[in-house]
Short mmCIF file of C-alpha atoms and ligand atoms in Angstrom, two decimals:
data_model
loop_
_atom_site.label_atom_id
_atom_site.label_comp_id
_atom_site.label_asym_id
_atom_site.label_seq_id
_atom_site.Cartn_x
_atom_site.Cartn_y
_atom_site.Cartn_z
CA UNK F 17 1.96 7.81 20.30
CA UNK F 18 4.33 5.37 18.69
CA UNK F 19 7.20 6.64 16.34
CA UNK F 20 9.03 5.05 13.90
CA UNK F 21 12.19 6.42 12.21
CA UNK F 22 12.78 5.88 8.55
CA UNK F 23 16.59 6.21 8.42
CA UNK F 24 17.41 7.41 4.80
CA UNK F 25 20.14 9.90 5.54
CA UNK F 26 19.10 13.39 4.49
CA UNK F 27 15.88 12.02 3.50
CA UNK F 28 15.02 10.70 6.87
CA UNK F 29 11.64 10.88 8.57
CA UNK F 30 9.37 9.74 11.39
CA UNK F 31 6.04 7.98 11.13
CA UNK F 32 4.03 8.64 14.14
CA UNK F 33 1.18 6.58 14.96
CA UNK F 34 -1.71 7.37 17.72
CA UNK F 35 -5.16 8.21 18.18
CA UNK F 36 -5.93 12.11 17.91
CA UNK F 37 -3.01 12.77 15.84
CA UNK F 38 -5.46 14.39 13.05
CA UNK F 39 -5.65 17.22 15.35
CA UNK F 40 -1.79 17.44 15.90
CA UNK F 41 -1.08 17.90 12.41
CA UNK F 42 -0.48 21.82 12.63
CA UNK F 43 1.98 21.57 15.61
CA UNK F 44 3.63 18.43 14.12
CA UNK F 45 4.19 20.41 10.65
CA UNK F 46 5.25 23.41 12.39
CA UNK F 47 8.26 21.52 13.94
CA UNK F 48 9.62 20.91 10.53
CA UNK F 49 10.24 24.62 9.54
CA UNK F 50 7.92 24.56 6.52
CA UNK F 51 6.45 27.31 4.37
CA UNK F 52 3.47 29.02 5.71
CA UNK F 53 1.10 28.36 2.67
CA UNK F 54 0.05 24.80 2.30
CA UNK F 55 -2.12 22.42 0.13
CA UNK F 56 -4.31 19.73 1.81
CA UNK F 57 -5.42 17.10 -0.82
CA UNK F 58 -8.32 14.70 0.07
CA UNK F 59 -11.38 13.06 -1.21
CA UNK F 60 -15.00 13.47 -0.70
CA UNK F 61 -15.41 10.40 1.62
CA UNK F 62 -12.48 11.71 3.87
CA UNK F 63 -13.71 15.33 4.18
CA UNK F 64 -14.51 15.05 7.91
CA UNK F 65 -10.89 13.81 8.59
CA UNK F 66 -9.35 16.38 6.21
CA UNK F 67 -11.17 19.11 7.89
CA UNK F 68 -9.67 18.34 11.39
CA UNK F 69 -6.26 18.45 9.58
CA UNK F 70 -6.90 21.80 8.03
CA UNK F 71 -8.22 23.21 11.27
CA UNK F 72 -5.17 22.22 13.03
CA UNK F 73 -2.91 23.52 10.29
CA UNK F 74 -4.68 26.86 10.50
CA UNK F 75 -4.36 26.96 14.33
CA UNK F 76 -0.73 26.56 14.14
CA UNK F 77 -0.48 29.62 11.65
CA UNK F 78 -0.53 27.76 8.16
CA UNK F 79 -2.60 28.91 5.37
CA UNK F 80 -4.02 25.87 3.90
CA UNK F 81 -6.06 25.59 0.47
CA UNK F 82 -7.96 22.50 0.19
CA UNK F 83 -8.24 20.43 -2.91
CA UNK F 84 -10.87 17.55 -3.32
CA UNK F 85 -9.81 14.99 -5.84
CA UNK F 86 -13.00 12.83 -7.15
CA UNK F 87 -13.10 9.26 -5.89
CA UNK F 88 -11.88 6.41 -7.72
CA UNK F 89 -8.38 4.80 -9.06
CA UNK F 90 -9.14 6.54 -12.53
CA UNK F 91 -8.59 9.81 -10.79
CA UNK F 92 -4.96 8.98 -9.86
CA UNK F 93 -4.26 10.50 -13.16
CA UNK F 94 -1.94 13.05 -14.96
CA UNK F 95 -5.14 15.20 -15.50
CA UNK F 96 -5.96 15.41 -11.79
CA UNK F 97 -2.14 16.16 -10.92
CA UNK F 98 -2.51 19.02 -13.38
CA UNK F 99 -5.25 20.20 -11.69
CA UNK F 100 -3.55 20.32 -8.40
CA UNK F 101 -0.69 22.18 -10.01
CA UNK F 102 -2.86 24.77 -11.42
CA UNK F 103 -4.32 25.03 -7.67
CA UNK F 104 -0.72 25.20 -6.17
CA UNK F 105 0.20 28.13 -8.82
CA UNK F 106 -3.07 29.92 -7.84
CA UNK F 107 -2.56 29.58 -3.95
CA UNK F 108 1.10 31.02 -4.28
CA UNK F 109 2.72 27.73 -3.05
CA UNK F 110 6.69 28.06 -2.95
CA UNK F 111 9.43 25.59 -2.71
CA UNK F 112 8.87 25.28 1.01
CA UNK F 113 5.21 24.70 0.96
CA UNK F 114 3.67 21.42 2.58
CA UNK F 115 1.56 19.05 0.51
CA UNK F 116 -0.54 17.43 3.10
CA UNK F 117 -2.25 14.25 1.60
CA UNK F 118 -5.26 13.09 3.72
CA UNK F 119 -6.84 9.97 2.26
CA UNK F 120 -6.24 6.46 0.86
CA UNK F 121 -3.54 5.38 -1.52
CA UNK F 122 -5.07 7.29 -4.29
CA UNK F 123 -4.68 10.51 -2.69
CA UNK F 124 -1.21 9.78 -1.20
CA UNK F 125 0.12 8.66 -4.70
CA UNK F 126 -1.45 11.51 -6.45
CA UNK F 127 -0.65 14.23 -4.22
CA UNK F 128 2.66 12.78 -3.51
CA UNK F 129 3.47 12.53 -7.36
CA UNK F 130 2.26 16.07 -7.78
CA UNK F 131 4.33 17.40 -4.73
CA UNK F 132 7.34 15.58 -6.06
CA UNK F 133 7.33 17.20 -9.45
CA UNK F 134 6.11 20.94 -8.42
CA UNK F 135 8.94 23.21 -8.14
CA UNK F 136 11.10 19.88 -8.35
CA UNK F 137 9.82 18.67 -5.05
CA UNK F 138 7.89 19.94 -2.23
CA UNK F 139 7.72 18.78 1.28
CA UNK F 140 5.03 15.87 1.55
CA UNK F 141 3.16 15.23 4.58
CA UNK F 142 1.37 11.85 4.39
CA UNK F 143 -1.76 11.31 6.62
CA UNK F 144 -3.30 7.99 5.44
CA UNK F 145 -6.81 7.06 6.35
CA UNK F 146 -7.28 3.78 4.97
CA UNK F 147 -5.76 0.65 6.44
CA UNK F 148 -3.79 -0.18 3.03
CA UNK F 149 -2.42 3.28 3.04
CA UNK F 150 -1.54 3.39 6.70
CA UNK F 151 0.40 -0.07 6.50
CA UNK F 152 1.88 0.22 3.01
CA UNK F 153 1.23 3.05 0.82
CA UNK F 154 2.20 5.95 2.95
CA UNK F 155 5.79 4.64 3.87
CA UNK F 156 8.43 4.33 1.29
CA UNK F 157 8.31 7.30 -1.06
CA UNK F 158 6.96 5.68 -4.31
CA UNK F 159 4.47 8.17 -5.62
CA UNK F 160 2.66 7.81 -9.10
CA UNK F 161 -0.12 8.31 -11.22
CA UNK F 162 -1.87 5.85 -13.71
CA UNK F 163 -1.48 5.90 -17.52
CA UNK F 164 -4.47 4.65 -19.60
CA UNK F 165 -2.18 1.51 -20.52
CA UNK F 166 -1.02 0.63 -17.01
CA UNK F 167 -1.04 1.37 -13.40
CA UNK F 168 1.52 3.64 -11.77
CA UNK F 169 3.24 4.22 -15.10
CA UNK F 170 4.39 7.63 -14.46
CA UNK F 171 6.08 8.07 -10.95
CA UNK F 172 8.92 8.92 -8.82
CA UNK F 173 10.58 8.14 -5.68
CA UNK F 174 9.80 11.19 -3.27
CA UNK F 175 10.21 10.34 0.39
CA UNK F 176 7.45 12.13 2.69
CA UNK F 177 8.95 14.42 5.29
CA UNK F 178 6.51 13.00 7.98
CA UNK F 179 3.88 10.38 7.99
CA UNK F 180 0.68 10.82 10.76
CA UNK F 181 -1.36 7.91 11.10
CA UNK F 182 -4.53 8.20 13.33
CA UNK F 183 -6.07 4.75 13.90
CA UNK F 184 -9.36 6.33 14.76
CA UNK F 185 -9.97 7.16 10.95
CA UNK F 186 -10.49 3.54 10.14
CA UNK F 187 -13.81 3.68 12.18
CA UNK F 188 -15.38 5.28 9.05
CA UNK F 189 -13.68 2.91 6.57
CA UNK F 190 -16.20 0.70 4.43
CA UNK F 191 -15.96 -2.87 5.54
CA UNK F 192 -14.48 -4.06 2.26
CA UNK F 193 -11.68 -1.54 2.32
CA UNK F 194 -11.08 -2.64 5.80
CA UNK F 195 -10.56 -6.00 4.70
CA UNK F 196 -8.28 -5.23 1.71
CA UNK F 197 -6.08 -3.51 4.30
CA UNK F 198 -6.08 -6.81 6.32
CA UNK F 199 -4.54 -8.45 3.42
CA UNK F 200 -1.46 -6.48 3.26
CA UNK F 201 -1.14 -6.77 7.02
CA UNK F 202 -1.28 -10.81 6.88
CA UNK F 203 1.15 -10.20 3.94
CA UNK F 204 3.60 -8.70 6.08
CA UNK F 205 3.24 -11.36 8.64
CA UNK F 206 3.64 -14.10 6.19
CA UNK F 207 6.52 -12.43 4.31
CA UNK F 208 8.58 -11.02 6.92
CA UNK F 209 7.40 -11.30 10.72
CA UNK F 210 6.46 -14.74 12.05
CA UNK F 211 5.59 -13.11 15.38
CA UNK F 212 3.29 -10.70 13.59
CA UNK F 213 1.52 -13.69 11.94
CA UNK F 214 0.86 -15.30 15.32
CA UNK F 215 -0.30 -12.03 16.85
CA UNK F 216 -2.83 -11.86 14.00
CA UNK F 217 -3.95 -15.47 14.56
CA UNK F 218 -4.48 -14.77 18.25
CA UNK F 219 -6.22 -11.79 17.35
CA UNK F 220 -8.83 -12.52 14.64
CA UNK F 221 -11.66 -11.47 16.63
CA UNK F 222 -10.20 -8.25 17.67
CA UNK F 223 -9.40 -7.48 14.13
CA UNK F 224 -12.67 -7.99 13.00
CA UNK F 225 -14.21 -5.65 15.27
CA UNK F 226 -11.51 -3.21 14.57
CA UNK F 227 -10.20 -3.09 18.04
CA UNK F 228 -8.02 -0.01 18.39
CA UNK F 229 -5.34 -1.01 20.71
CA UNK F 230 -4.52 -4.03 18.49
CA UNK F 231 -4.77 -2.11 15.35
CA UNK F 232 -2.39 0.41 16.65
CA UNK F 233 0.28 -1.95 17.39
CA UNK F 234 -0.34 -3.79 14.18
CA UNK F 235 0.11 -0.89 11.93
CA UNK F 236 3.11 0.14 13.75
CA UNK F 237 4.64 -3.42 13.23
CA UNK F 238 3.78 -3.26 9.60
CA UNK F 239 5.21 0.20 9.13
CA UNK F 240 8.66 -0.73 10.92
CA UNK F 241 8.77 -3.69 8.72
CA UNK F 242 8.52 -1.82 5.78
CA UNK F 243 10.85 0.91 6.81
CA UNK F 244 13.55 -1.70 7.58
CA UNK F 245 13.28 -2.93 3.74
CA UNK F 246 13.13 0.60 2.65
CA UNK F 247 16.09 1.68 4.41
CA UNK F 248 18.09 -1.19 2.79
CA UNK F 249 16.74 -0.93 -0.78
CA UNK F 250 15.34 2.69 -1.15
CA UNK F 251 14.92 2.63 -4.87
CA UNK F 252 14.15 -1.19 -5.55
CA UNK F 253 17.58 -1.89 -6.89
CA UNK F 254 19.00 -4.76 -4.81
CA UNK F 255 15.76 -6.93 -5.26
CA UNK F 256 15.30 -6.82 -1.46
CA UNK F 257 12.15 -4.67 -1.62
CA UNK F 258 10.41 -7.36 -4.05
CA UNK F 259 9.67 -9.41 -1.05
CA UNK F 260 6.89 -6.80 -0.20
CA UNK F 261 5.33 -8.13 -3.37
CA UNK F 262 4.30 -11.39 -1.81
CA UNK F 263 1.13 -12.50 -3.24
CA UNK F 264 1.24 -9.68 -5.66
CA UNK F 265 2.27 -11.68 -8.84
CA UNK F 266 -0.68 -13.80 -9.18
CA UNK F 267 -2.78 -10.97 -7.54
CA UNK F 268 -1.93 -8.46 -10.20
CA UNK F 269 -2.73 -10.96 -12.88
CA UNK F 270 -6.24 -11.48 -11.51
CA UNK F 271 -6.63 -7.56 -11.11
CA UNK F 272 -5.47 -6.96 -14.74
CA UNK F 273 -7.58 -9.94 -16.28
CA UNK F 274 -10.74 -8.53 -14.55
CA UNK F 275 -10.18 -5.04 -15.53
CA UNK F 276 -9.74 -4.05 -11.80
CA UNK F 277 -13.46 -4.60 -11.19
CA UNK F 278 -14.03 -8.00 -9.53
CA UNK F 279 -11.78 -7.88 -6.68
CA UNK F 280 -10.21 -5.03 -4.46
CA UNK F 281 -6.54 -5.09 -4.53
CA UNK F 282 -6.34 -6.77 -1.13
CA UNK F 283 -8.66 -9.55 -2.23
CA UNK F 284 -6.64 -10.21 -5.37
CA UNK F 285 -3.47 -10.24 -3.16
CA UNK F 286 -5.05 -12.76 -0.63
CA UNK F 287 -5.73 -15.10 -3.56
CA UNK F 288 -2.36 -14.65 -4.93
CA UNK F 289 -0.76 -15.26 -1.29
CA UNK F 290 -2.80 -18.75 -1.41
CA UNK F 291 -1.11 -19.61 -4.79
CA UNK F 292 2.22 -18.85 -3.58
CA UNK F 293 1.74 -20.73 -0.36
CA UNK F 294 0.91 -23.93 -2.32
CA UNK F 295 3.85 -23.15 -4.76
CA UNK F 296 6.16 -23.06 -1.90
CA UNK F 297 4.94 -26.40 -0.65
CA UNK F 298 5.30 -28.04 -4.04
CA UNK F 299 8.69 -26.85 -4.57
CA UNK F 300 9.61 -27.97 -0.90
CA UNK F 301 10.24 -24.39 0.48
CA UNK F 302 7.89 -25.03 3.25
CA UNK F 303 5.63 -27.89 4.72
CA UNK F 304 2.03 -28.03 4.23
CA UNK F 305 1.11 -26.92 7.59
CA UNK F 306 2.70 -23.23 6.67
CA UNK F 307 0.50 -22.84 3.77
CA UNK F 308 -2.52 -24.11 5.85
CA UNK F 309 -1.96 -21.50 8.58
CA UNK F 310 -1.94 -18.94 5.97
CA UNK F 311 -4.99 -19.92 4.28
CA UNK F 312 -6.73 -20.42 7.57
CA UNK F 313 -5.81 -16.90 8.76
CA UNK F 314 -7.15 -15.26 5.45
CA UNK F 315 -10.40 -16.99 5.71
CA UNK F 316 -10.84 -16.07 9.25
CA UNK F 317 -10.50 -12.36 8.46
CA UNK F 318 -12.78 -12.70 5.47
CA UNK F 319 -10.59 -12.64 2.52
CA UNK F 320 -11.07 -14.91 -0.54
CA UNK F 321 -8.55 -18.01 -0.94
CA UNK F 322 -10.43 -19.28 -4.22
CA UNK F 323 -11.19 -17.60 -7.60
CA UNK F 324 -13.60 -18.47 -10.46
CA UNK F 325 -14.59 -16.84 -13.65
CA UNK F 326 -10.91 -16.86 -15.33
CA UNK F 327 -9.14 -19.69 -16.90
CA UNK F 328 -5.98 -20.68 -15.07
CA UNK F 329 -4.30 -20.79 -18.72
CA UNK F 330 -5.12 -17.15 -19.06
CA UNK F 331 -3.50 -16.34 -15.75
CA UNK F 332 -0.18 -18.21 -16.77
CA UNK F 333 -0.49 -16.51 -20.07
CA UNK F 334 -0.65 -12.96 -18.34
CA UNK F 335 2.23 -14.03 -16.00
CA UNK F 336 4.60 -14.67 -19.03
CA UNK F 337 3.89 -11.16 -20.21
CA UNK F 338 4.33 -9.45 -16.83
CA UNK F 339 7.02 -6.80 -16.90
CA UNK F 340 9.17 -8.63 -14.50
CA UNK F 341 9.25 -11.95 -16.70
CA UNK F 342 12.57 -13.22 -18.31
CA UNK F 343 12.41 -16.01 -20.91
CA UNK F 344 8.80 -16.75 -20.04
CA UNK F 345 9.57 -17.09 -16.32
CA UNK F 346 8.50 -14.78 -13.71
CA UNK F 347 10.08 -14.42 -10.09
CA UNK F 348 7.70 -15.31 -7.53
CA UNK F 349 8.16 -14.37 -3.72
CA UNK F 350 7.68 -17.44 -1.94
CA UNK F 351 8.10 -18.53 1.95
CA UNK F 352 11.11 -20.38 2.95
CA UNK F 353 9.33 -20.54 6.60
CA UNK F 354 6.72 -18.38 8.13
CA UNK F 355 7.69 -14.83 7.92
CA UNK F 356 10.56 -15.47 5.79
CA UNK F 357 10.13 -14.86 2.07
CA UNK F 358 12.64 -14.89 -0.68
CA UNK F 359 12.30 -14.58 -4.52
CA UNK F 360 12.49 -17.76 -6.40
CA UNK F 361 13.41 -17.30 -10.24
CA UNK F 362 12.90 -21.04 -10.79
CA UNK F 363 9.19 -21.67 -10.62
CA UNK F 364 7.90 -23.83 -13.73
CA UNK F 365 4.78 -22.50 -15.26
CA UNK F 366 3.25 -26.05 -15.27
CA UNK F 367 3.30 -25.98 -11.47
CA UNK F 368 1.89 -22.69 -11.47
CA UNK F 369 -1.11 -23.84 -13.56
CA UNK F 370 -1.50 -27.03 -11.47
CA UNK F 371 -1.78 -24.86 -8.22
CA UNK F 372 -4.03 -22.42 -9.96
CA UNK F 373 -6.42 -25.29 -10.99
CA UNK F 374 -6.22 -26.29 -7.23
CA UNK F 375 -7.51 -23.08 -6.00
CA UNK F 376 -9.94 -22.62 -8.72
CA UNK F 377 -13.58 -22.82 -7.39
N1 LIG Q 423 2.91 4.02 -2.98
C1 LIG Q 423 2.88 2.85 -2.62
O1 LIG Q 423 3.83 2.26 -2.08
C2 LIG Q 423 1.61 1.97 -2.45
C3 LIG Q 423 1.30 0.87 -2.04
C4 LIG Q 423 0.02 -0.02 -2.08
C5 LIG Q 423 -0.75 0.72 -2.90
N2 LIG Q 423 -0.76 1.86 -3.37
C6 LIG Q 423 -1.84 2.55 -4.22
O2 LIG Q 423 -2.87 2.73 -3.21
C7 LIG Q 423 -4.12 2.77 -4.03
C8 LIG Q 423 -5.19 2.01 -3.26
O3 LIG Q 423 -5.27 2.64 -2.06
P1 LIG Q 423 -6.48 2.49 -0.98
O4 LIG Q 423 -6.74 1.13 -1.09
O5 LIG Q 423 -6.20 3.16 0.20
O6 LIG Q 423 -7.97 3.09 -1.89
P2 LIG Q 423 -8.34 4.41 -2.12
O7 LIG Q 423 -7.41 5.62 -1.83
O8 LIG Q 423 -9.08 4.52 -3.05
O9 LIG Q 423 -9.45 4.41 -1.02
C9 LIG Q 423 -10.70 3.68 -0.95
C10 LIG Q 423 -11.90 4.53 -0.65
O10 LIG Q 423 -12.10 4.91 0.86
C11 LIG Q 423 -12.19 6.14 0.87
N3 LIG Q 423 -11.72 6.56 2.31
C12 LIG Q 423 -10.41 6.67 2.71
N4 LIG Q 423 -10.27 6.80 4.01
C13 LIG Q 423 -11.46 6.68 4.54
C14 LIG Q 423 -11.94 6.68 5.63
N5 LIG Q 423 -11.28 6.93 6.89
N6 LIG Q 423 -13.23 6.47 5.91
C15 LIG Q 423 -14.10 6.34 4.97
N7 LIG Q 423 -13.70 6.22 3.52
C16 LIG Q 423 -12.54 6.47 3.50
C17 LIG Q 423 -11.63 6.74 -0.37
O11 LIG Q 423 -12.18 8.14 -0.60
C18 LIG Q 423 -11.80 5.91 -1.43
O12 LIG Q 423 -13.24 6.03 -1.87
C19 LIG Q 423 -3.77 2.16 -5.28
O13 LIG Q 423 -3.75 3.28 -6.35
C20 LIG Q 423 -2.45 1.75 -5.25
O14 LIG Q 423 -1.55 1.63 -6.44
C21 LIG Q 423 0.61 2.59 -3.42
ZN1 LIG Q 424 -0.48 -4.31 -2.39
#
């Protein structure tokens, strides 16, 4: 089992990564001196994994009630949070009762948000079961639900008390979800960790067949990279945490313009990274070889690097209205070199348009 500490003073916690950890959830939670009544929040597709967690909790003396949230991003909603709160009251949870989220980012964000507000904050245990949630969503304490007018509009910072990652859960993940998670891993390499990027290049075949050993080490590396950023900028105040949004500026615009239907989040981010790579080349931040390596890796793991069906001018318009835009310019996260991304506030929209035309199919 690998262990990563997230050092945040009184809010510090451990991320544990290893096969079989689902069955250790009970003893692991017992070490934290939590209340006996517990809530397990999950989704239908994750039920077999959640059952192992629930049984383990029972075996360690907890009294878990299981709450199953319907599938889909649209259920990361205040309505579902309210259903959870009703259930928490019904099950008699108190201030020390753990809320255990077993599932992808939807379950993690929703259960985390419900836990953050109930009785002003219950201890939350994240047990992420998608690759995206294992390398990104479960660490860092951002929890939220969506509003009909925008994603993650209602949320909080609420660090988990513990994160348990069992890479064996990835075996049941649908292929497209799996690849979507790979995009965030490539992102971490390109933005923060050149050595990780090289390991990914060398391990393309192993990644494609979900090699357990490689995945365990890659997930651990990504969690550690995110932990180091979160430790220095827990609440996204200094701008440092922004580098985690590499590829997300254009990616987010694509998601919004396609009403979140055409691309998965990871696919949109992969296209966004391709755009960011070319912008960095045009601004003289990196040589063409760096951007080419990134495109090659994305393609090798089966992610898109081109888009169609949307006018590049529409994307630029959407960027101008991004909530982070100032005077019609958005900050872009760009590579200074492989594994070294920084915010750039000086990207001319004409250059963005040219780059988008280049990667339009
Ligand atoms: N809090 C953060 O810092 C953060 C970071 C990134 C993303 N997010 C959020 O995460 C969400 C996306 O998460 P996601 O990509 O994990 O999607 P998701 O939670 O919708 O999961 C995708 C699908 O896979 C199913 N599933 C989960 N684990 C499975 C498994 N092991 N086997 C089979 N099926 C399984 C789920 O039930 C779901 O149907 C978005 O709402 C996004 O905003 C949050
Ligand atoms: Zn992302």
